[in-house]
Amino acid sequence: MNIGLDMMGGDFAPLEAVKGVKQYLLAHDFDGLSLVLFGDELQLSALLAEQGVPQEKYQVIPTTEIIEMNEHPTRALKEKQNSSISVGFKYLATGKIDAFISAGNTGAMLVGAMFSIKTVEGVLRPTISSVIPKQDGGTGLLVDVGLNADCKPEQLNQFAVMGSVFSQYIYGVEQPKVGLINVGEEEGKGNILAQAAYPLLKENKAIHFIGNVEGRDVFGDKADVMVCEGFTGNVILKLAESVYDIAQNQQIDNPYLNRFNFEIYGGTPVLGVEKPVIIGHGISHGTAFGNMIDVAVRMLNTNVLGKVKEAISGI
């Protein structure tokens, strides 16, 4: 199993990326894992040695360019062929690595995912999701959280399937309850998109649809997978992230509120593409990088994207 990491992406790279590699390797005794690290060879070699990362567990692929956070994704990928993101996707597309991780330019990662390795056959649009901590200790999934600001009902129907499969195989939810984010519980509520998506979800035999869920249900146990277009999802995601920030600013140490720390979940996978691509927050530290590696390993071990492909072909 070869997992590629963009070591130059993120506000605190490459040091925090190296720390994440070390944290993961210290916590997991996995003989079949090899990490392929893309970035500045001199910087990485010095940091890896300084952190005491076992040399037999990684290889460094030298790159000379970095796609900055404010660059235009498509143009940057085209013009910076030797950037850590561009080279990483070349390795992924040619099978030299099995998964690719970055906390760098989100747009470049999404463009690379959709045009380097293609979408799963039948998927209308890939999507990204985010973990939502539940009050009962469970793990909820919100999808989409920003990739598709405007959606069609058929896309929400597919998001529900992909999110349900991911929840089942990665978070161990046996029969994920799927809810449609809406402004009321009753069928027929909401805008044109929600009204049109509801009957598709209701008739979808590949999911366990429980109806509409309101904003007050997001952190409860009513639904395990919550579906919406990316505009609404991103607003909910950023609101959830602020909960942790407020708790930290108020010096509140609460087991539930502490679960809103995005670092413990790593990053978000792009669902609907052929191979695992995981996107981290730009302000990721070592803990987040280590957990992104863990997500990639779990995705490969469970063949969750193969399960997504099977589920999509059945609807």
GROMACS .gro file of N, CA and C in nm, residues 4 6 24 103 112 122 132 138 154 183 189 211 232 267 290 313:
model
   48
    4GLY      N    1   0.052   0.863  -0.099
    4GLY     CA    2   0.127   0.983  -0.131
    4GLY      C    3   0.081   1.102  -0.049
    6ASP      N    4   0.133   1.530  -0.015
    6ASP     CA    5   0.187   1.659  -0.054
    6ASP      C    6   0.243   1.722   0.073
   24TYR      N    7   0.182   0.911   1.285
   24TYR     CA    8   0.112   0.794   1.234
   24TYR      C    9   0.199   0.669   1.244
  103ALA      N   10  -0.302   1.917   0.220
  103ALA     CA   11  -0.371   2.026   0.290
  103ALA      C   12  -0.346   2.156   0.216
  112GLY      N   13  -0.762   1.838  -0.974
  112GLY     CA   14  -0.676   1.723  -0.998
  112GLY      C   15  -0.750   1.592  -0.983
  122GLY      N   16  -2.099   0.658  -1.389
  122GLY     CA   17  -2.236   0.680  -1.344
  122GLY      C   18  -2.252   0.796  -1.247
  132ILE      N   19  -1.970   1.516   1.139
  132ILE     CA   20  -2.048   1.596   1.236
  132ILE      C   21  -2.057   1.516   1.366
  138GLY      N   22  -2.199   0.925   1.857
  138GLY     CA   23  -2.186   0.874   1.721
  138GLY      C   24  -2.119   0.973   1.628
  154GLU      N   25  -3.110   1.483  -0.874
  154GLU     CA   26  -3.043   1.356  -0.901
  154GLU      C   27  -2.906   1.349  -0.835
  183VAL      N   28  -3.618   2.287   0.579
  183VAL     CA   29  -3.669   2.388   0.673
  183VAL      C   30  -3.791   2.338   0.750
  189LYS      N   31  -4.206   2.024   0.211
  189LYS     CA   32  -4.143   2.147   0.261
  189LYS      C   33  -4.021   2.183   0.176
  211GLY      N   34  -3.648   1.082   0.588
  211GLY     CA   35  -3.722   1.205   0.566
  211GLY      C   36  -3.638   1.330   0.588
  232THR      N   37  -2.546   2.522   0.145
  232THR     CA   38  -2.598   2.501   0.281
  232THR      C   39  -2.499   2.421   0.364
  267GLY      N   40  -0.896   1.478   0.725
  267GLY     CA   41  -0.943   1.557   0.612
  267GLY      C   42  -1.068   1.495   0.552
  290GLY      N   43  -0.156   1.312   1.040
  290GLY     CA   44  -0.154   1.173   1.080
  290GLY      C   45  -0.289   1.106   1.060
  313SER      N   46  -2.403   0.196  -0.937
  313SER     CA   47  -2.448   0.120  -1.054
  313SER      C   48  -2.584   0.056  -1.032
   0.00000   0.00000   0.00000
